[in-house]
Protein backbone atom coordinates (compact mmCIF):
# COMPACT_ATOMS: atom_id res chain seq x y z
CA UNK A 1 0.00 0.00 0.00
CA UNK A 2 3.05 2.29 -0.12
CA UNK A 3 2.63 5.54 -2.07
CA UNK A 4 -1.08 4.95 -2.60
CA UNK A 5 -2.09 8.40 -1.33
CA UNK A 6 -0.51 11.10 -3.47
CA UNK A 7 -1.73 14.42 -4.80
CA UNK A 8 -1.91 13.23 -8.40
CA UNK A 9 -3.60 9.93 -7.56
CA UNK A 10 -6.16 11.77 -5.43
CA UNK A 11 -6.65 14.23 -8.29
CA UNK A 12 -7.28 11.30 -10.63
CA UNK A 13 -9.80 9.76 -8.23
CA UNK A 14 -11.62 13.06 -7.84
CA UNK A 15 -11.73 13.47 -11.63
CA UNK A 16 -13.20 9.96 -11.89
CA UNK A 17 -15.94 10.74 -9.37
CA UNK A 18 -16.78 14.02 -11.07
CA UNK A 19 -16.84 12.36 -14.49
CA UNK A 20 -19.07 9.56 -13.22
CA UNK A 21 -21.48 12.02 -11.67
CA UNK A 22 -21.60 14.23 -14.76
CA UNK A 23 -22.27 11.27 -17.05
CA UNK A 24 -25.01 9.92 -14.78
CA UNK A 25 -26.78 13.27 -14.46
CA UNK A 26 -26.47 14.51 -18.04
CA UNK A 27 -29.71 15.19 -19.86
CA UNK A 28 -28.28 15.23 -23.39
CA UNK A 29 -25.25 14.08 -25.31
CA UNK A 30 -22.50 16.66 -24.93
CA UNK A 31 -19.79 15.18 -27.10
CA UNK A 32 -16.50 13.53 -26.24
CA UNK A 33 -14.68 16.52 -24.74
CA UNK A 34 -15.47 15.43 -21.14
CA UNK A 35 -13.74 12.11 -21.85
CA UNK A 36 -10.61 13.88 -23.07
CA UNK A 37 -10.68 16.30 -20.13
CA UNK A 38 -10.96 13.33 -17.79
CA UNK A 39 -8.04 11.65 -19.53
CA UNK A 40 -5.97 14.81 -19.11
CA UNK A 41 -6.62 14.71 -15.36
CA UNK A 42 -4.95 11.30 -15.19
CA UNK A 43 -1.66 12.50 -16.68
CA UNK A 44 0.49 12.46 -13.57
CA UNK A 45 -0.98 9.44 -11.83
CA UNK A 46 1.38 6.62 -11.00
CA UNK A 47 -0.37 4.25 -13.43
CA UNK A 48 0.24 6.72 -16.30
CA UNK A 49 3.99 6.69 -15.70
CA UNK A 50 4.08 2.93 -15.22
CA UNK A 51 2.21 2.49 -18.50
CA UNK A 52 4.75 4.55 -20.41
CA UNK A 53 7.65 2.69 -18.81
CA UNK A 54 6.10 -0.68 -19.69
CA UNK A 55 5.34 0.30 -23.28
CA UNK A 56 8.87 1.56 -23.91
CA UNK A 57 10.24 -1.89 -23.11
CA UNK A 58 8.87 -2.92 -26.52
CA UNK A 59 11.51 -1.88 -29.12
CA UNK A 60 8.90 -1.11 -31.79
CA UNK A 61 6.88 1.09 -29.45
CA UNK A 62 9.99 2.72 -28.01
CA UNK A 63 10.93 3.71 -31.57
CA UNK A 64 7.57 5.47 -31.89
CA UNK A 65 8.24 7.42 -28.71
CA UNK A 66 11.70 8.37 -29.96
CA UNK A 67 10.32 9.55 -33.29
CA UNK A 68 7.08 10.99 -31.82
CA UNK A 69 5.30 9.50 -34.82
CA UNK A 70 1.66 10.40 -35.35
CA UNK A 71 -0.51 9.55 -38.37
CA UNK A 72 -1.09 12.20 -41.00
CA UNK A 73 -4.56 13.83 -41.00
CA UNK A 74 -7.04 11.36 -42.45
CA UNK A 75 -8.95 12.07 -45.67
CA UNK A 76 -11.95 9.76 -45.88
CA UNK A 77 -12.66 10.57 -49.51
CA UNK A 78 -9.17 9.46 -50.52
CA UNK A 79 -9.37 6.29 -48.43
CA UNK A 80 -12.73 5.45 -50.01
CA UNK A 81 -10.96 5.04 -53.36
CA UNK A 82 -8.84 2.15 -52.07
CA UNK A 83 -9.84 -1.41 -53.01
CA UNK A 84 -12.67 -3.05 -51.08
CA UNK A 85 -11.48 -5.15 -48.19
CA UNK A 86 -8.50 -2.93 -47.41
CA UNK A 87 -8.22 -1.24 -44.05
CA UNK A 88 -8.53 2.22 -45.57
CA UNK A 89 -11.64 1.41 -47.58
CA UNK A 90 -13.41 -0.32 -44.68
CA UNK A 91 -12.41 2.41 -42.25
CA UNK A 92 -13.66 5.20 -44.52
CA UNK A 93 -16.91 3.38 -45.25
CA UNK A 94 -17.68 2.81 -41.57
CA UNK A 95 -16.71 6.32 -40.50
CA UNK A 96 -18.88 7.88 -43.21
CA UNK A 97 -21.80 5.61 -42.40
CA UNK A 98 -21.71 6.78 -38.78
CA UNK A 99 -21.05 10.43 -39.61
CA UNK A 100 -17.79 10.40 -37.66
CA UNK A 101 -14.98 12.90 -38.12
CA UNK A 102 -11.65 11.03 -38.00
CA UNK A 103 -9.89 14.15 -36.70
CA UNK A 104 -12.44 14.92 -33.97
CA UNK A 105 -10.21 14.28 -30.97
CA UNK A 106 -8.85 16.92 -28.63
CA UNK A 107 -5.28 17.89 -29.52
CA UNK A 108 -2.61 18.52 -26.91
CA UNK A 109 0.99 19.66 -27.40
CA UNK A 110 3.45 16.77 -27.37
CA UNK A 111 5.87 17.87 -24.67
CA UNK A 112 6.70 14.57 -22.95
CA UNK A 113 6.06 10.83 -23.13
CA UNK A 114 2.63 11.01 -21.52
CA UNK A 115 1.30 13.70 -23.85
CA UNK A 116 2.71 11.76 -26.81
CA UNK A 117 1.00 8.56 -25.69
CA UNK A 118 -2.32 10.39 -25.43
CA UNK A 119 -2.02 11.79 -28.93
CA UNK A 120 -0.95 8.40 -30.30
CA UNK A 121 -3.96 6.75 -28.67
CA UNK A 122 -6.42 9.45 -29.69
CA UNK A 123 -5.32 9.61 -33.32
CA UNK A 124 -5.44 5.83 -33.87
CA UNK A 125 -8.32 4.77 -31.62
CA UNK A 126 -11.00 4.57 -34.33
CA UNK A 127 -8.70 2.41 -36.45
CA UNK A 128 -8.61 -0.13 -33.62
CA UNK A 129 -12.38 -0.52 -33.84
CA UNK A 130 -12.02 -1.73 -37.43
CA UNK A 131 -8.92 -3.86 -36.91
CA UNK A 132 -10.13 -5.60 -33.74
CA UNK A 133 -13.74 -5.86 -34.91
CA UNK A 134 -15.61 -3.92 -32.22
CA UNK A 135 -18.68 -1.78 -32.86
CA UNK A 136 -18.75 1.90 -31.93
CA UNK A 137 -21.79 1.68 -29.65
CA UNK A 138 -21.41 1.60 -25.85
CA UNK A 139 -20.96 -2.17 -25.72
CA UNK A 140 -18.44 -2.20 -28.55
CA UNK A 141 -16.53 0.75 -27.12
CA UNK A 142 -16.15 -0.91 -23.74
CA UNK A 143 -15.22 -4.19 -25.42
CA UNK A 144 -12.47 -2.39 -27.31
CA UNK A 145 -11.31 -0.63 -24.14
CA UNK A 146 -11.02 -4.07 -22.51
CA UNK A 147 -9.03 -5.32 -25.52
CA UNK A 148 -6.63 -2.39 -25.22
CA UNK A 149 -6.48 -2.80 -21.45
CA UNK A 150 -5.34 -6.40 -21.86
CA UNK A 151 -2.51 -5.22 -24.12
CA UNK A 152 -1.68 -1.91 -22.48
CA UNK A 153 -2.90 -0.63 -19.07
CA UNK A 154 -3.88 2.82 -20.38
CA UNK A 155 -5.35 4.83 -17.48
CA UNK A 156 -8.34 6.02 -19.50
CA UNK A 157 -9.19 2.45 -20.58
CA UNK A 158 -9.12 1.26 -16.97
CA UNK A 159 -11.40 4.10 -15.91
CA UNK A 160 -13.84 3.77 -18.80
CA UNK A 161 -14.32 0.02 -18.33
CA UNK A 162 -15.02 0.45 -14.62
CA UNK A 163 -17.17 3.51 -15.33
CA UNK A 164 -19.25 1.58 -17.85
CA UNK A 165 -19.81 -1.28 -15.44
CA UNK A 166 -21.03 1.09 -12.72
CA UNK A 167 -23.43 3.06 -14.91
CA UNK A 168 -24.87 0.06 -16.75
CA UNK A 169 -25.42 -1.84 -13.49
CA UNK A 170 -27.30 1.11 -11.99
CA UNK A 171 -29.25 2.49 -14.93
CA UNK A 172 -29.54 -0.40 -17.42
CA UNK A 173 -29.16 -3.55 -15.29
CA UNK A 174 -30.73 -5.72 -17.99
CA UNK A 175 -27.68 -4.96 -20.14
CA UNK A 176 -25.10 -5.77 -17.49
CA UNK A 177 -24.62 -9.41 -18.47
CA UNK A 178 -24.19 -8.64 -22.19
CA UNK A 179 -21.77 -5.88 -21.21
CA UNK A 180 -19.67 -8.24 -19.12
CA UNK A 181 -19.64 -10.76 -21.96
CA UNK A 182 -18.33 -8.08 -24.35
CA UNK A 183 -15.74 -6.88 -21.84
CA UNK A 184 -14.67 -10.49 -21.27
CA UNK A 185 -14.46 -11.11 -25.02
CA UNK A 186 -12.40 -7.96 -25.49
CA UNK A 187 -10.00 -8.74 -22.68
CA UNK A 188 -9.55 -12.33 -23.80
CA UNK A 189 -8.98 -11.33 -27.41
CA UNK A 190 -6.50 -8.64 -26.39
CA UNK A 191 -4.68 -11.07 -24.10
CA UNK A 192 -4.29 -13.58 -26.93
CA UNK A 193 -3.17 -11.04 -29.54
CA UNK A 194 0.63 -10.91 -29.14
CA UNK A 195 1.18 -7.82 -31.30
CA UNK A 196 0.12 -4.60 -29.58
CA UNK A 197 -2.12 -2.46 -31.77
CA UNK A 198 -0.45 0.66 -30.43
CA UNK A 199 2.90 -0.46 -31.84
CA UNK A 200 1.95 0.04 -35.50
CA UNK A 201 2.18 3.01 -37.84
CA UNK A 202 -1.36 2.55 -39.07
CA UNK A 203 -1.24 4.96 -41.99
CA UNK A 204 1.17 2.50 -43.62
CA UNK A 205 -1.56 -0.15 -43.66
CA UNK A 206 -4.39 1.67 -45.43
CA UNK A 207 -4.02 -0.34 -48.66
CA UNK A 208 -3.52 -3.70 -46.91
CA UNK A 209 -6.48 -6.15 -46.76
CA UNK A 210 -7.95 -6.30 -43.26
CA UNK A 211 -7.71 -10.11 -43.32
CA UNK A 212 -3.96 -9.85 -43.92
CA UNK A 213 -3.56 -7.34 -41.10
CA UNK A 214 -5.41 -9.57 -38.65
CA UNK A 215 -3.25 -12.50 -39.70
CA UNK A 216 -0.08 -10.45 -39.10
CA UNK A 217 -1.32 -9.45 -35.67
CA UNK A 218 -2.33 -13.07 -34.97
CA UNK A 219 -5.69 -11.71 -33.88
CA UNK A 220 -7.50 -14.81 -35.13
CA UNK A 221 -5.23 -17.35 -33.45
CA UNK A 222 -8.04 -18.50 -31.17
CA UNK A 223 -11.18 -19.46 -33.14
CA UNK A 224 -13.45 -19.18 -30.08
CA UNK A 225 -12.41 -15.54 -29.75
CA UNK A 226 -12.64 -14.69 -33.44
CA UNK A 227 -13.56 -11.10 -34.24
CA UNK A 228 -16.86 -10.23 -35.83
C-alpha positions as a Markdown table, in Angstrom:
| # | Residue | x | y | z |
|---|---|---|---|---|
| 1 | Unk | 0.0 | 0.0 | 0.0 |
| 2 | Unk | 3.0 | 2.3 | -0.1 |
| 3 | Unk | 2.6 | 5.5 | -2.1 |
| 4 | Unk | -1.1 | 4.9 | -2.6 |
| 5 | Unk | -2.1 | 8.4 | -1.3 |
| 6 | Unk | -0.5 | 11.1 | -3.5 |
| 7 | Unk | -1.7 | 14.4 | -4.8 |
| 8 | Unk | -1.9 | 13.2 | -8.4 |
| 9 | Unk | -3.6 | 9.9 | -7.6 |
| 10 | Unk | -6.2 | 11.8 | -5.4 |
| 11 | Unk | -6.6 | 14.2 | -8.3 |
| 12 | Unk | -7.3 | 11.3 | -10.6 |
| 13 | Unk | -9.8 | 9.8 | -8.2 |
| 14 | Unk | -11.6 | 13.1 | -7.8 |
| 15 | Unk | -11.7 | 13.5 | -11.6 |
| 16 | Unk | -13.2 | 10.0 | -11.9 |
| 17 | Unk | -15.9 | 10.7 | -9.4 |
| 18 | Unk | -16.8 | 14.0 | -11.1 |
| 19 | Unk | -16.8 | 12.4 | -14.5 |
| 20 | Unk | -19.1 | 9.6 | -13.2 |
| 21 | Unk | -21.5 | 12.0 | -11.7 |
| 22 | Unk | -21.6 | 14.2 | -14.8 |
| 23 | Unk | -22.3 | 11.3 | -17.1 |
| 24 | Unk | -25.0 | 9.9 | -14.8 |
| 25 | Unk | -26.8 | 13.3 | -14.5 |
| 26 | Unk | -26.5 | 14.5 | -18.0 |
| 27 | Unk | -29.7 | 15.2 | -19.9 |
| 28 | Unk | -28.3 | 15.2 | -23.4 |
| 29 | Unk | -25.2 | 14.1 | -25.3 |
| 30 | Unk | -22.5 | 16.7 | -24.9 |
| 31 | Unk | -19.8 | 15.2 | -27.1 |
| 32 | Unk | -16.5 | 13.5 | -26.2 |
| 33 | Unk | -14.7 | 16.5 | -24.7 |
| 34 | Unk | -15.5 | 15.4 | -21.1 |
| 35 | Unk | -13.7 | 12.1 | -21.8 |
| 36 | Unk | -10.6 | 13.9 | -23.1 |
| 37 | Unk | -10.7 | 16.3 | -20.1 |
| 38 | Unk | -11.0 | 13.3 | -17.8 |
| 39 | Unk | -8.0 | 11.6 | -19.5 |
| 40 | Unk | -6.0 | 14.8 | -19.1 |
| 41 | Unk | -6.6 | 14.7 | -15.4 |
| 42 | Unk | -5.0 | 11.3 | -15.2 |
| 43 | Unk | -1.7 | 12.5 | -16.7 |
| 44 | Unk | 0.5 | 12.5 | -13.6 |
| 45 | Unk | -1.0 | 9.4 | -11.8 |
| 46 | Unk | 1.4 | 6.6 | -11.0 |
| 47 | Unk | -0.4 | 4.3 | -13.4 |
| 48 | Unk | 0.2 | 6.7 | -16.3 |
| 49 | Unk | 4.0 | 6.7 | -15.7 |
| 50 | Unk | 4.1 | 2.9 | -15.2 |
| 51 | Unk | 2.2 | 2.5 | -18.5 |
| 52 | Unk | 4.8 | 4.6 | -20.4 |
| 53 | Unk | 7.7 | 2.7 | -18.8 |
| 54 | Unk | 6.1 | -0.7 | -19.7 |
| 55 | Unk | 5.3 | 0.3 | -23.3 |
| 56 | Unk | 8.9 | 1.6 | -23.9 |
| 57 | Unk | 10.2 | -1.9 | -23.1 |
| 58 | Unk | 8.9 | -2.9 | -26.5 |
| 59 | Unk | 11.5 | -1.9 | -29.1 |
| 60 | Unk | 8.9 | -1.1 | -31.8 |
| 61 | Unk | 6.9 | 1.1 | -29.4 |
| 62 | Unk | 10.0 | 2.7 | -28.0 |
| 63 | Unk | 10.9 | 3.7 | -31.6 |
| 64 | Unk | 7.6 | 5.5 | -31.9 |
| 65 | Unk | 8.2 | 7.4 | -28.7 |
| 66 | Unk | 11.7 | 8.4 | -30.0 |
| 67 | Unk | 10.3 | 9.5 | -33.3 |
| 68 | Unk | 7.1 | 11.0 | -31.8 |
| 69 | Unk | 5.3 | 9.5 | -34.8 |
| 70 | Unk | 1.7 | 10.4 | -35.3 |
| 71 | Unk | -0.5 | 9.6 | -38.4 |
| 72 | Unk | -1.1 | 12.2 | -41.0 |
| 73 | Unk | -4.6 | 13.8 | -41.0 |
| 74 | Unk | -7.0 | 11.4 | -42.4 |
| 75 | Unk | -9.0 | 12.1 | -45.7 |
| 76 | Unk | -12.0 | 9.8 | -45.9 |
| 77 | Unk | -12.7 | 10.6 | -49.5 |
| 78 | Unk | -9.2 | 9.5 | -50.5 |
| 79 | Unk | -9.4 | 6.3 | -48.4 |
| 80 | Unk | -12.7 | 5.5 | -50.0 |
| 81 | Unk | -11.0 | 5.0 | -53.4 |
| 82 | Unk | -8.8 | 2.2 | -52.1 |
| 83 | Unk | -9.8 | -1.4 | -53.0 |
| 84 | Unk | -12.7 | -3.1 | -51.1 |
| 85 | Unk | -11.5 | -5.1 | -48.2 |
| 86 | Unk | -8.5 | -2.9 | -47.4 |
| 87 | Unk | -8.2 | -1.2 | -44.0 |
| 88 | Unk | -8.5 | 2.2 | -45.6 |
| 89 | Unk | -11.6 | 1.4 | -47.6 |
| 90 | Unk | -13.4 | -0.3 | -44.7 |
| 91 | Unk | -12.4 | 2.4 | -42.3 |
| 92 | Unk | -13.7 | 5.2 | -44.5 |
| 93 | Unk | -16.9 | 3.4 | -45.3 |
| 94 | Unk | -17.7 | 2.8 | -41.6 |
| 95 | Unk | -16.7 | 6.3 | -40.5 |
| 96 | Unk | -18.9 | 7.9 | -43.2 |
| 97 | Unk | -21.8 | 5.6 | -42.4 |
| 98 | Unk | -21.7 | 6.8 | -38.8 |
| 99 | Unk | -21.0 | 10.4 | -39.6 |
| 100 | Unk | -17.8 | 10.4 | -37.7 |
| 101 | Unk | -15.0 | 12.9 | -38.1 |
| 102 | Unk | -11.6 | 11.0 | -38.0 |
| 103 | Unk | -9.9 | 14.2 | -36.7 |
| 104 | Unk | -12.4 | 14.9 | -34.0 |
| 105 | Unk | -10.2 | 14.3 | -31.0 |
| 106 | Unk | -8.8 | 16.9 | -28.6 |
| 107 | Unk | -5.3 | 17.9 | -29.5 |
| 108 | Unk | -2.6 | 18.5 | -26.9 |
| 109 | Unk | 1.0 | 19.7 | -27.4 |
| 110 | Unk | 3.4 | 16.8 | -27.4 |
| 111 | Unk | 5.9 | 17.9 | -24.7 |
| 112 | Unk | 6.7 | 14.6 | -23.0 |
| 113 | Unk | 6.1 | 10.8 | -23.1 |
| 114 | Unk | 2.6 | 11.0 | -21.5 |
| 115 | Unk | 1.3 | 13.7 | -23.9 |
| 116 | Unk | 2.7 | 11.8 | -26.8 |
| 117 | Unk | 1.0 | 8.6 | -25.7 |
| 118 | Unk | -2.3 | 10.4 | -25.4 |
| 119 | Unk | -2.0 | 11.8 | -28.9 |
| 120 | Unk | -1.0 | 8.4 | -30.3 |
| 121 | Unk | -4.0 | 6.8 | -28.7 |
| 122 | Unk | -6.4 | 9.5 | -29.7 |
| 123 | Unk | -5.3 | 9.6 | -33.3 |
| 124 | Unk | -5.4 | 5.8 | -33.9 |
| 125 | Unk | -8.3 | 4.8 | -31.6 |
| 126 | Unk | -11.0 | 4.6 | -34.3 |
| 127 | Unk | -8.7 | 2.4 | -36.4 |
| 128 | Unk | -8.6 | -0.1 | -33.6 |
| 129 | Unk | -12.4 | -0.5 | -33.8 |
| 130 | Unk | -12.0 | -1.7 | -37.4 |
| 131 | Unk | -8.9 | -3.9 | -36.9 |
| 132 | Unk | -10.1 | -5.6 | -33.7 |
| 133 | Unk | -13.7 | -5.9 | -34.9 |
| 134 | Unk | -15.6 | -3.9 | -32.2 |
| 135 | Unk | -18.7 | -1.8 | -32.9 |
| 136 | Unk | -18.8 | 1.9 | -31.9 |
| 137 | Unk | -21.8 | 1.7 | -29.6 |
| 138 | Unk | -21.4 | 1.6 | -25.9 |
| 139 | Unk | -21.0 | -2.2 | -25.7 |
| 140 | Unk | -18.4 | -2.2 | -28.5 |
| 141 | Unk | -16.5 | 0.7 | -27.1 |
| 142 | Unk | -16.1 | -0.9 | -23.7 |
| 143 | Unk | -15.2 | -4.2 | -25.4 |
| 144 | Unk | -12.5 | -2.4 | -27.3 |
| 145 | Unk | -11.3 | -0.6 | -24.1 |
| 146 | Unk | -11.0 | -4.1 | -22.5 |
| 147 | Unk | -9.0 | -5.3 | -25.5 |
| 148 | Unk | -6.6 | -2.4 | -25.2 |
| 149 | Unk | -6.5 | -2.8 | -21.4 |
| 150 | Unk | -5.3 | -6.4 | -21.9 |
| 151 | Unk | -2.5 | -5.2 | -24.1 |
| 152 | Unk | -1.7 | -1.9 | -22.5 |
| 153 | Unk | -2.9 | -0.6 | -19.1 |
| 154 | Unk | -3.9 | 2.8 | -20.4 |
| 155 | Unk | -5.3 | 4.8 | -17.5 |
| 156 | Unk | -8.3 | 6.0 | -19.5 |
| 157 | Unk | -9.2 | 2.4 | -20.6 |
| 158 | Unk | -9.1 | 1.3 | -17.0 |
| 159 | Unk | -11.4 | 4.1 | -15.9 |
| 160 | Unk | -13.8 | 3.8 | -18.8 |
| 161 | Unk | -14.3 | 0.0 | -18.3 |
| 162 | Unk | -15.0 | 0.4 | -14.6 |
| 163 | Unk | -17.2 | 3.5 | -15.3 |
| 164 | Unk | -19.3 | 1.6 | -17.9 |
| 165 | Unk | -19.8 | -1.3 | -15.4 |
| 166 | Unk | -21.0 | 1.1 | -12.7 |
| 167 | Unk | -23.4 | 3.1 | -14.9 |
| 168 | Unk | -24.9 | 0.1 | -16.7 |
| 169 | Unk | -25.4 | -1.8 | -13.5 |
| 170 | Unk | -27.3 | 1.1 | -12.0 |
| 171 | Unk | -29.2 | 2.5 | -14.9 |
| 172 | Unk | -29.5 | -0.4 | -17.4 |
| 173 | Unk | -29.2 | -3.6 | -15.3 |
| 174 | Unk | -30.7 | -5.7 | -18.0 |
| 175 | Unk | -27.7 | -5.0 | -20.1 |
| 176 | Unk | -25.1 | -5.8 | -17.5 |
| 177 | Unk | -24.6 | -9.4 | -18.5 |
| 178 | Unk | -24.2 | -8.6 | -22.2 |
| 179 | Unk | -21.8 | -5.9 | -21.2 |
| 180 | Unk | -19.7 | -8.2 | -19.1 |
| 181 | Unk | -19.6 | -10.8 | -22.0 |
| 182 | Unk | -18.3 | -8.1 | -24.3 |
| 183 | Unk | -15.7 | -6.9 | -21.8 |
| 184 | Unk | -14.7 | -10.5 | -21.3 |
| 185 | Unk | -14.5 | -11.1 | -25.0 |
| 186 | Unk | -12.4 | -8.0 | -25.5 |
| 187 | Unk | -10.0 | -8.7 | -22.7 |
| 188 | Unk | -9.6 | -12.3 | -23.8 |
| 189 | Unk | -9.0 | -11.3 | -27.4 |
| 190 | Unk | -6.5 | -8.6 | -26.4 |
| 191 | Unk | -4.7 | -11.1 | -24.1 |
| 192 | Unk | -4.3 | -13.6 | -26.9 |
| 193 | Unk | -3.2 | -11.0 | -29.5 |
| 194 | Unk | 0.6 | -10.9 | -29.1 |
| 195 | Unk | 1.2 | -7.8 | -31.3 |
| 196 | Unk | 0.1 | -4.6 | -29.6 |
| 197 | Unk | -2.1 | -2.5 | -31.8 |
| 198 | Unk | -0.5 | 0.7 | -30.4 |
| 199 | Unk | 2.9 | -0.5 | -31.8 |
| 200 | Unk | 2.0 | 0.0 | -35.5 |
| 201 | Unk | 2.2 | 3.0 | -37.8 |
| 202 | Unk | -1.4 | 2.6 | -39.1 |
| 203 | Unk | -1.2 | 5.0 | -42.0 |
| 204 | Unk | 1.2 | 2.5 | -43.6 |
| 205 | Unk | -1.6 | -0.1 | -43.7 |
| 206 | Unk | -4.4 | 1.7 | -45.4 |
| 207 | Unk | -4.0 | -0.3 | -48.7 |
| 208 | Unk | -3.5 | -3.7 | -46.9 |
| 209 | Unk | -6.5 | -6.1 | -46.8 |
| 210 | Unk | -7.9 | -6.3 | -43.3 |
| 211 | Unk | -7.7 | -10.1 | -43.3 |
| 212 | Unk | -4.0 | -9.9 | -43.9 |
| 213 | Unk | -3.6 | -7.3 | -41.1 |
| 214 | Unk | -5.4 | -9.6 | -38.7 |
| 215 | Unk | -3.2 | -12.5 | -39.7 |
| 216 | Unk | -0.1 | -10.5 | -39.1 |
| 217 | Unk | -1.3 | -9.5 | -35.7 |
| 218 | Unk | -2.3 | -13.1 | -35.0 |
| 219 | Unk | -5.7 | -11.7 | -33.9 |
| 220 | Unk | -7.5 | -14.8 | -35.1 |
| 221 | Unk | -5.2 | -17.3 | -33.5 |
| 222 | Unk | -8.0 | -18.5 | -31.2 |
| 223 | Unk | -11.2 | -19.5 | -33.1 |
| 224 | Unk | -13.4 | -19.2 | -30.1 |
| 225 | Unk | -12.4 | -15.5 | -29.7 |
| 226 | Unk | -12.6 | -14.7 | -33.4 |
| 227 | Unk | -13.6 | -11.1 | -34.2 |
| 228 | Unk | -16.9 | -10.2 | -35.8 |
